[in-house]
Amino acid sequence: MRVVPARDGGLARLRLPGGELGAHAARAVAHAARTCGSGAIEVTNRANLQLRGIRADAHAALVGIALDAGLGPAAASGDDIRNVMLSPLASDETRALAARIVAAMQADTSLHALSPKFALQLDGGERLAMLDHPHDLWLSAIDGGARFAFGFAGTMPRGPDDVSALGAIVRGEVVPFVTKVLRRFVALATPAEARMRDLLARIDATHFLKAVGFDADVRVWRRAPADDTLRLGAHEEPHRATWYAGAQAPLGRLDASTLDALAELASTRAEGRLMMTPWQGVLIPGIATNDTHDVVQRLRALGLPTEPRDPLARLIACAGSAGCAKSRADTKADAHRLAPLLSAPDRDRVHLSGCERSCPAAHPVAATLLARAPGHYDLYRGERLVARNLTIEEAAERLARSHTDA
Ligand code: SF4
């Protein structure tokens, strides 16, 4: 497990298969956060977990707890490449296919050279899916799941002007296809070409695909729209007689006692599983109809927003100056000051970033507050600079105004 230094101590990432965390493993993570680190746990925008404030003398203990909880990789050198994103509502069938892809990637040591940022998405066509993050390789179920459309270095096509799928592959060929693509990438990419977009800037995608082999043309295919409000609140589960309840981790953060409480809730009121989401939240699946209201109330009592219009459900902030030496402001504290000033009906996401790297936003969001100095931010709407050097109070006022101006 990689532990990287940060201003508030070591930062350890725990990769979860498709964001899934059993209640037992969740309790182990909470224990690790408490005993090896500061107790702060972050849900990442790839539905993994990060533990903050890891002490230098606690790395071995942390690895031991993670391995005992079944959260380790099949091979140590394969930890970083377990990057296959699924919908939090992915079916058992889709999860099993993703597990076979990850197992094949880990079994092939030549693929361990892939960058930790190299990312795949396996989409079952669910109504709740992250469709905005670009992926190095994405696959999306078509023809009732008999085939998967695929593309490189981007997102699935949704509109007429989007880049089309490159082709489709039958379900039974997905695992060998993915390993062939990745092997070819590793063979052709130079050390400077860590991502598929880097390689495809030099080599045409058709040329790249020549030795891989794929099925018929699917250029007219467009991914059906998803609805990211389904990540919050209670909803019936597709193809099941149960419900799920979704909540936001405020600014992507949980603490150890909250994770323990979520594990308890999942064990006693559902089927003992938590699903982390790429919106930095959590879903509890498998809730009986009669328990649904109570589970949502308990999530709220834990301080986790369950409504899309709750300001803390639409604010994201990087680690800020408390956790990152690059940050020009304490973005998390400023976001907590901003939240009560935001108007409730607005559903746009607002991102506070301590520097230009924009770590927590894997894709552009509606409004970005880029720190200039402690407590002061430039406001962007998309790429457009709207206002400079705003205080938090001024930012709230300009956000409301620029929303009506837009
Ligand atoms: S966005 Fe910048 S300041 Fe914030 S965590 Fe990333 S590198 Fe640090």
Short mmCIF file of C-alpha atoms and ligand atoms in Angstrom, two decimals:
data_model
loop_
_atom_site.label_atom_id
_atom_site.label_comp_id
_atom_site.label_asym_id
_atom_site.label_seq_id
_atom_site.Cartn_x
_atom_site.Cartn_y
_atom_site.Cartn_z
CA MET A 1 0.00 0.00 0.00
CA ARG A 2 1.34 3.38 -1.01
CA VAL A 3 1.52 5.95 1.80
CA VAL A 4 2.42 9.39 0.49
CA PRO A 5 3.53 12.28 2.70
CA ALA A 6 1.13 15.16 3.26
CA ARG A 7 1.14 18.17 5.57
CA ASP A 8 -1.06 16.33 8.09
CA GLY A 9 0.92 13.06 8.01
CA GLY A 10 0.88 10.05 5.68
CA LEU A 11 -1.93 9.63 3.18
CA ALA A 12 -2.91 6.00 2.47
CA ARG A 13 -5.27 4.94 -0.29
CA LEU A 14 -7.43 1.83 0.04
CA ARG A 15 -8.72 0.66 -3.31
CA LEU A 16 -12.19 -0.87 -3.08
CA PRO A 17 -13.55 -3.24 -5.75
CA GLY A 18 -16.23 -1.19 -7.49
CA GLY A 19 -16.49 1.00 -4.37
CA GLU A 20 -17.80 -1.95 -2.31
CA LEU A 21 -16.95 -2.28 1.37
CA GLY A 22 -18.43 -4.97 3.60
CA ALA A 23 -19.47 -3.98 7.13
CA HIS A 24 -16.66 -6.04 8.68
CA ALA A 25 -14.06 -4.37 6.43
CA ALA A 26 -15.58 -0.95 7.16
CA ARG A 27 -15.09 -1.50 10.88
CA ALA A 28 -11.48 -2.54 10.18
CA VAL A 29 -10.91 0.66 8.17
CA ALA A 30 -12.37 2.75 11.00
CA HIS A 31 -10.07 0.95 13.45
CA ALA A 32 -7.05 1.57 11.16
CA ALA A 33 -7.95 5.26 10.81
CA ARG A 34 -8.12 5.59 14.60
CA THR A 35 -5.05 3.59 15.57
CA CYS A 36 -2.70 4.33 12.64
CA GLY A 37 -3.80 7.83 11.64
CA SER A 38 -5.74 10.93 12.61
CA GLY A 39 -9.13 9.24 12.26
CA ALA A 40 -9.97 11.23 9.10
CA ILE A 41 -11.27 9.12 6.21
CA GLU A 42 -11.91 10.49 2.72
CA VAL A 43 -14.12 9.07 0.00
CA THR A 44 -12.36 9.78 -3.30
CA ASN A 45 -13.88 10.69 -6.65
CA ARG A 46 -13.03 7.15 -7.82
CA ALA A 47 -15.06 5.61 -4.96
CA ASN A 48 -11.99 4.55 -2.99
CA LEU A 49 -11.01 5.53 0.55
CA GLN A 50 -8.06 7.53 1.83
CA LEU A 51 -6.87 7.55 5.42
CA ARG A 52 -5.13 10.74 6.56
CA GLY A 53 -2.51 11.50 9.18
CA ILE A 54 -0.88 8.05 9.05
CA ARG A 55 2.07 7.94 11.48
CA ALA A 56 5.44 6.85 10.08
CA ASP A 57 5.63 4.01 12.63
CA ALA A 58 2.16 2.70 11.74
CA HIS A 59 2.59 1.71 8.07
CA ALA A 60 3.12 -1.99 8.79
CA ALA A 61 0.15 -2.11 11.15
CA LEU A 62 -2.03 -0.39 8.56
CA VAL A 63 -1.04 -2.86 5.83
CA GLY A 64 -1.76 -5.76 8.21
CA ILE A 65 -5.25 -4.46 9.04
CA ALA A 66 -6.03 -3.87 5.35
CA LEU A 67 -4.87 -7.35 4.33
CA ASP A 68 -6.78 -9.03 7.19
CA ALA A 69 -9.90 -7.17 6.05
CA GLY A 70 -9.48 -8.49 2.50
CA LEU A 71 -8.69 -5.07 1.07
CA GLY A 72 -5.24 -5.87 -0.29
CA PRO A 73 -4.26 -6.61 -3.90
CA ALA A 74 -3.51 -10.13 -5.20
CA ALA A 75 0.10 -8.99 -5.69
CA ALA A 76 1.76 -6.03 -3.96
CA SER A 77 2.96 -4.52 -7.26
CA GLY A 78 -0.60 -4.72 -8.61
CA ASP A 79 -2.20 -2.53 -5.93
CA ASP A 80 -2.15 0.72 -7.90
CA ILE A 81 -3.69 -0.66 -11.09
CA ARG A 82 -6.98 -1.77 -9.52
CA ASN A 83 -8.74 1.13 -11.17
CA VAL A 84 -12.02 -0.15 -12.62
CA MET A 85 -14.95 2.16 -11.93
CA LEU A 86 -18.48 0.73 -11.67
CA SER A 87 -21.85 2.23 -10.93
CA PRO A 88 -22.72 2.01 -7.21
CA LEU A 89 -25.80 0.13 -8.50
CA ALA A 90 -23.83 -2.32 -10.66
CA SER A 91 -25.37 -5.80 -10.76
CA ASP A 92 -23.62 -8.86 -9.35
CA GLU A 93 -22.97 -9.89 -12.96
CA THR A 94 -21.20 -6.61 -13.77
CA ARG A 95 -19.23 -6.77 -10.50
CA ALA A 96 -18.13 -10.33 -11.34
CA LEU A 97 -16.95 -9.23 -14.79
CA ALA A 98 -15.02 -6.31 -13.25
CA ALA A 99 -13.43 -8.70 -10.75
CA ARG A 100 -12.27 -10.91 -13.63
CA ILE A 101 -10.75 -7.88 -15.39
CA VAL A 102 -8.89 -6.83 -12.22
CA ALA A 103 -7.72 -10.41 -11.60
CA ALA A 104 -6.37 -10.63 -15.16
CA MET A 105 -4.59 -7.29 -14.77
CA GLN A 106 -3.01 -8.37 -11.51
CA ALA A 107 -1.98 -11.76 -12.91
CA ASP A 108 -0.06 -10.12 -15.77
CA THR A 109 2.97 -8.47 -14.17
CA SER A 110 3.76 -6.61 -17.41
CA LEU A 111 0.64 -4.52 -16.71
CA HIS A 112 1.86 -3.46 -13.27
CA ALA A 113 3.87 -0.81 -15.11
CA LEU A 114 0.64 1.09 -15.81
CA SER A 115 0.35 4.48 -14.14
CA PRO A 116 -1.71 4.52 -10.91
CA LYS A 117 -3.85 7.10 -12.71
CA PHE A 118 -4.61 4.77 -15.65
CA ALA A 119 -8.34 4.18 -15.24
CA LEU A 120 -11.00 1.90 -16.69
CA GLN A 121 -14.77 2.10 -16.51
CA LEU A 122 -17.14 -0.86 -16.88
CA ASP A 123 -20.67 0.42 -17.34
CA GLY A 124 -23.74 -1.80 -17.11
CA GLY A 125 -26.04 0.99 -18.37
CA GLU A 126 -27.30 1.80 -14.85
CA ARG A 127 -29.38 4.96 -14.25
CA LEU A 128 -26.93 6.06 -11.59
CA ALA A 129 -23.48 6.22 -13.16
CA MET A 130 -20.57 8.65 -13.24
CA LEU A 131 -20.49 9.64 -16.91
CA ASP A 132 -18.36 12.77 -16.61
CA HIS A 133 -14.97 11.40 -15.53
CA PRO A 134 -12.79 10.62 -18.56
CA HIS A 135 -11.34 7.08 -18.61
CA ASP A 136 -8.38 5.60 -20.48
CA LEU A 137 -10.62 2.72 -21.56
CA TRP A 138 -14.36 2.57 -21.07
CA LEU A 139 -16.79 -0.25 -21.87
CA SER A 140 -20.57 0.08 -21.80
CA ALA A 141 -23.15 -2.70 -22.08
CA ILE A 142 -25.31 -2.73 -25.22
CA ASP A 143 -27.72 -5.27 -26.71
CA GLY A 144 -28.99 -6.22 -23.26
CA GLY A 145 -25.44 -6.86 -22.07
CA ALA A 146 -24.55 -9.28 -24.89
CA ARG A 147 -21.89 -6.81 -26.12
CA PHE A 148 -19.96 -3.85 -24.76
CA ALA A 149 -19.29 -0.69 -26.76
CA PHE A 150 -15.86 0.73 -25.99
CA GLY A 151 -13.75 3.82 -26.42
CA PHE A 152 -10.44 5.30 -25.30
CA ALA A 153 -9.29 8.44 -23.51
CA GLY A 154 -12.61 10.10 -22.82
CA THR A 155 -16.21 9.60 -21.79
CA MET A 156 -19.07 7.61 -23.29
CA PRO A 157 -20.89 9.44 -26.10
CA ARG A 158 -24.19 10.93 -24.96
CA GLY A 159 -24.94 13.65 -27.49
CA PRO A 160 -24.78 13.83 -31.32
CA ASP A 161 -21.50 15.78 -31.26
CA ASP A 162 -19.66 13.47 -28.84
CA VAL A 163 -16.82 11.25 -30.04
CA SER A 164 -18.36 7.92 -31.05
CA ALA A 165 -17.58 4.51 -29.61
CA LEU A 166 -14.70 2.88 -31.45
CA GLY A 167 -16.35 -0.53 -31.63
CA ALA A 168 -17.97 -3.28 -29.59
CA ILE A 169 -16.85 -6.55 -28.12
CA VAL A 170 -18.96 -9.56 -27.16
CA ARG A 171 -19.30 -10.13 -23.42
CA GLY A 172 -17.29 -13.36 -23.42
CA GLU A 173 -14.34 -11.57 -25.03
CA VAL A 174 -14.21 -8.58 -22.68
CA VAL A 175 -11.44 -9.83 -20.38
CA PRO A 176 -9.03 -10.93 -23.15
CA PHE A 177 -9.84 -7.75 -25.08
CA VAL A 178 -8.99 -5.52 -22.11
CA THR A 179 -5.72 -7.33 -21.41
CA LYS A 180 -4.77 -7.12 -25.12
CA VAL A 181 -5.48 -3.38 -25.16
CA LEU A 182 -3.47 -2.80 -22.00
CA ARG A 183 -0.54 -4.93 -23.15
CA ARG A 184 -0.45 -3.05 -26.43
CA PHE A 185 -0.55 0.24 -24.56
CA VAL A 186 2.36 -0.80 -22.32
CA ALA A 187 4.32 -2.00 -25.37
CA LEU A 188 3.83 1.19 -27.40
CA ALA A 189 3.79 3.97 -24.80
CA THR A 190 6.98 5.85 -24.06
CA PRO A 191 7.82 6.63 -20.40
CA ALA A 192 6.36 10.11 -20.93
CA GLU A 193 3.06 8.65 -22.18
CA ALA A 194 1.35 7.57 -18.95
CA ARG A 195 -2.23 7.89 -20.16
CA MET A 196 -4.06 6.67 -23.26
CA ARG A 197 -4.62 10.27 -24.41
CA ASP A 198 -0.83 10.77 -24.45
CA LEU A 199 -0.28 7.75 -26.69
CA LEU A 200 -3.20 8.57 -28.99
CA ALA A 201 -1.80 12.05 -29.53
CA ARG A 202 1.05 10.26 -31.36
CA ILE A 203 -0.63 7.11 -32.72
CA ASP A 204 -4.01 7.01 -34.41
CA ALA A 205 -6.64 4.96 -32.50
CA THR A 206 -7.39 2.84 -35.57
CA HIS A 207 -3.73 1.97 -35.90
CA PHE A 208 -3.57 1.22 -32.18
CA LEU A 209 -6.55 -1.13 -32.50
CA LYS A 210 -5.20 -2.98 -35.52
CA ALA A 211 -3.64 -5.80 -33.56
CA VAL A 212 -6.39 -5.97 -30.96
CA GLY A 213 -9.43 -7.04 -32.99
CA PHE A 214 -13.02 -6.00 -32.28
CA ASP A 215 -16.59 -6.34 -33.42
CA ALA A 216 -18.94 -4.35 -35.61
CA ASP A 217 -19.17 -0.60 -35.93
CA VAL A 218 -21.31 1.11 -33.26
CA ARG A 219 -20.89 4.74 -34.24
CA VAL A 220 -24.58 5.57 -33.84
CA TRP A 221 -24.73 4.24 -30.26
CA ARG A 222 -25.22 6.83 -27.52
CA ARG A 223 -25.24 6.10 -23.80
CA ALA A 224 -28.68 6.64 -22.22
CA PRO A 225 -28.72 9.58 -19.78
CA ALA A 226 -27.96 8.92 -16.12
CA ASP A 227 -29.37 10.83 -13.17
CA ASP A 228 -26.84 11.68 -10.49
CA THR A 229 -29.51 12.86 -8.05
CA LEU A 230 -30.20 9.14 -7.55
CA ARG A 231 -27.04 9.02 -5.45
CA LEU A 232 -28.93 10.66 -2.58
CA GLY A 233 -32.02 9.63 -0.63
CA ALA A 234 -34.02 6.40 -0.82
CA HIS A 235 -34.78 4.60 -4.07
CA GLU A 236 -35.98 1.17 -5.14
CA GLU A 237 -33.15 -1.03 -6.34
CA PRO A 238 -33.30 -2.12 -9.97
CA HIS A 239 -34.37 -5.76 -10.41
CA ARG A 240 -34.64 -6.31 -6.63
CA ALA A 241 -37.39 -6.11 -4.02
CA THR A 242 -35.24 -3.93 -1.77
CA TRP A 243 -34.28 -0.25 -1.53
CA TYR A 244 -31.04 1.61 -1.18
CA ALA A 245 -30.30 4.84 0.67
CA GLY A 246 -27.60 7.27 -0.45
CA ALA A 247 -25.85 10.08 1.40
CA GLN A 248 -23.00 12.52 0.88
CA ALA A 249 -19.82 12.49 2.92
CA PRO A 250 -19.59 16.26 3.65
CA LEU A 251 -16.65 17.59 1.61
CA GLY A 252 -15.66 13.96 1.02
CA ARG A 253 -14.82 13.38 4.69
CA LEU A 254 -16.01 10.79 7.20
CA ASP A 255 -14.54 10.13 10.59
CA ALA A 256 -13.88 6.73 12.14
CA SER A 257 -16.97 6.78 14.35
CA THR A 258 -19.21 7.69 11.40
CA LEU A 259 -17.80 4.81 9.37
CA ASP A 260 -18.44 2.49 12.33
CA ALA A 261 -22.01 3.77 12.52
CA LEU A 262 -22.49 3.20 8.77
CA ALA A 263 -21.20 -0.36 9.16
CA GLU A 264 -23.66 -0.91 12.02
CA LEU A 265 -26.52 0.50 9.97
CA ALA A 266 -25.65 -1.70 6.99
CA SER A 267 -25.43 -4.78 9.24
CA THR A 268 -28.60 -4.26 11.23
CA ARG A 269 -30.91 -2.59 8.68
CA ALA A 270 -29.61 -3.87 5.34
CA GLU A 271 -27.43 -6.64 3.92
CA GLY A 272 -24.10 -5.62 5.46
CA ARG A 273 -22.58 -3.78 2.50
CA LEU A 274 -21.62 -0.17 1.83
CA MET A 275 -21.01 1.23 -1.65
CA MET A 276 -18.75 4.27 -1.87
CA THR A 277 -19.63 6.54 -4.78
CA PRO A 278 -17.55 8.69 -7.16
CA TRP A 279 -19.52 11.70 -5.86
CA GLN A 280 -17.66 11.15 -2.57
CA GLY A 281 -20.68 9.63 -0.88
CA VAL A 282 -22.00 6.30 0.30
CA LEU A 283 -24.93 4.03 -0.57
CA ILE A 284 -26.44 1.36 1.67
CA PRO A 285 -28.11 -1.27 -0.54
CA GLY A 286 -30.50 -4.10 0.39
CA ILE A 287 -32.88 -2.26 2.76
CA ALA A 288 -36.34 -3.73 3.34
CA THR A 289 -39.13 -1.33 2.34
CA ASN A 290 -40.28 -0.85 5.94
CA ASP A 291 -36.81 0.17 7.13
CA THR A 292 -36.06 2.68 4.38
CA HIS A 293 -37.36 5.80 6.11
CA ASP A 294 -35.55 4.95 9.33
CA VAL A 295 -32.23 4.38 7.52
CA VAL A 296 -32.47 7.77 5.79
CA GLN A 297 -33.24 9.45 9.12
CA ARG A 298 -30.23 7.77 10.71
CA LEU A 299 -27.96 8.90 7.85
CA ARG A 300 -29.13 12.47 8.44
CA ALA A 301 -28.57 12.10 12.17
CA LEU A 302 -24.96 11.17 11.34
CA GLY A 303 -24.62 14.54 9.60
CA LEU A 304 -24.66 13.08 6.08
CA PRO A 305 -26.80 15.04 3.58
CA THR A 306 -29.39 12.96 1.72
CA GLU A 307 -30.99 15.72 -0.40
CA PRO A 308 -29.48 16.98 -3.70
CA ARG A 309 -30.21 20.58 -2.77
CA ASP A 310 -28.35 20.44 0.54
CA PRO A 311 -25.34 22.76 -0.02
CA LEU A 312 -22.98 20.18 1.48
CA ALA A 313 -24.20 17.66 -1.10
CA ARG A 314 -22.94 19.88 -3.92
CA LEU A 315 -19.77 21.38 -2.47
CA ILE A 316 -16.40 19.75 -3.03
CA ALA A 317 -13.11 20.94 -1.61
CA CYS A 318 -9.55 19.67 -1.77
CA ALA A 319 -7.46 18.93 1.32
CA GLY A 320 -6.59 22.63 1.63
CA SER A 321 -3.82 24.15 3.69
CA ALA A 322 -4.50 21.84 6.64
CA GLY A 323 -3.46 18.83 4.55
CA CYS A 324 -1.51 20.09 1.54
CA ALA A 325 1.54 22.36 1.41
CA LYS A 326 0.53 23.65 -2.05
CA SER A 327 -2.75 25.10 -0.88
CA ARG A 328 -3.16 28.87 -0.66
CA ALA A 329 -6.23 28.59 1.60
CA ASP A 330 -8.00 26.32 4.07
CA THR A 331 -10.52 25.16 1.49
CA LYS A 332 -12.39 22.72 3.76
CA ALA A 333 -12.95 25.32 6.48
CA ASP A 334 -13.93 27.92 3.87
CA ALA A 335 -16.38 25.45 2.25
CA HIS A 336 -18.01 24.90 5.65
CA ARG A 337 -18.36 28.70 5.97
CA LEU A 338 -19.76 28.93 2.43
CA ALA A 339 -22.34 26.13 2.78
CA PRO A 340 -24.94 28.01 4.87
CA LEU A 341 -24.60 31.05 2.57
CA LEU A 342 -25.53 29.14 -0.61
CA SER A 343 -29.09 29.35 -1.86
CA ALA A 344 -30.94 26.06 -1.42
CA PRO A 345 -32.74 25.77 -4.81
CA ASP A 346 -29.46 25.94 -6.78
CA ARG A 347 -28.16 22.46 -7.59
CA ASP A 348 -24.89 23.37 -9.35
CA ARG A 349 -21.75 21.83 -7.92
CA VAL A 350 -19.22 24.26 -6.48
CA HIS A 351 -15.58 23.32 -6.13
CA LEU A 352 -13.05 25.01 -3.82
CA SER A 353 -9.50 24.31 -4.92
CA GLY A 354 -6.34 25.31 -3.07
CA CYS A 355 -4.27 25.47 -6.27
CA GLU A 356 -4.56 24.92 -10.04
CA ARG A 357 -4.28 21.13 -9.76
CA SER A 358 -7.95 20.75 -8.75
CA CYS A 359 -7.39 17.34 -7.14
CA PRO A 360 -10.94 16.47 -6.06
CA ALA A 361 -12.61 17.40 -9.37
CA ALA A 362 -11.92 14.72 -11.99
CA HIS A 363 -13.96 16.73 -14.50
CA PRO A 364 -14.94 20.41 -14.79
CA VAL A 365 -17.77 21.43 -12.45
CA ALA A 366 -20.22 24.32 -12.85
CA ALA A 367 -18.38 26.76 -10.57
CA THR A 368 -14.83 26.73 -9.24
CA LEU A 369 -13.41 28.90 -6.48
CA LEU A 370 -9.65 28.91 -6.94
CA ALA A 371 -7.72 30.07 -3.87
CA ARG A 372 -5.58 33.17 -4.25
CA ALA A 373 -4.76 33.74 -0.56
CA PRO A 374 -6.21 32.62 2.78
CA GLY A 375 -9.97 33.23 2.64
CA HIS A 376 -9.80 34.74 -0.89
CA TYR A 377 -10.77 33.10 -4.18
CA ASP A 378 -11.18 33.73 -7.91
CA LEU A 379 -14.54 32.53 -9.23
CA TYR A 380 -14.76 30.60 -12.52
CA ARG A 381 -17.90 29.48 -14.33
CA GLY A 382 -16.54 26.59 -16.39
CA GLU A 383 -13.35 28.04 -17.91
CA ARG A 384 -14.57 31.65 -17.65
CA LEU A 385 -13.13 33.88 -14.94
CA VAL A 386 -16.11 35.68 -13.40
CA ALA A 387 -14.59 37.56 -10.46
CA ARG A 388 -11.26 37.93 -8.67
CA ASN A 389 -10.12 37.77 -5.07
CA LEU A 390 -13.51 37.29 -3.41
CA THR A 391 -14.07 36.68 0.27
CA ILE A 392 -16.34 33.76 1.11
CA GLU A 393 -19.29 36.10 1.69
CA GLU A 394 -18.63 37.85 -1.65
CA ALA A 395 -18.26 34.47 -3.36
CA ALA A 396 -21.69 33.36 -2.08
CA GLU A 397 -23.22 36.56 -3.37
CA ARG A 398 -21.49 36.26 -6.78
CA LEU A 399 -22.43 32.59 -7.08
CA ALA A 400 -26.08 33.50 -6.65
CA ARG A 401 -25.72 36.41 -9.13
CA SER A 402 -23.63 34.61 -11.76
CA HIS A 403 -26.11 31.75 -11.67
CA THR A 404 -28.94 34.08 -12.64
CA ASP A 405 -26.66 35.85 -15.19
CA ALA A 406 -25.58 32.60 -16.84
S1 SF4 B 1 -5.78 21.04 -5.41
FE1 SF4 B 1 -3.68 21.78 -4.99
S2 SF4 B 1 -3.81 22.54 -2.90
FE2 SF4 B 1 -5.59 21.21 -3.19
S3 SF4 B 1 -4.92 19.18 -2.49
FE3 SF4 B 1 -4.54 19.30 -4.71
S4 SF4 B 1 -2.39 19.95 -4.87
FE4 SF4 B 1 -3.06 20.43 -2.79
#
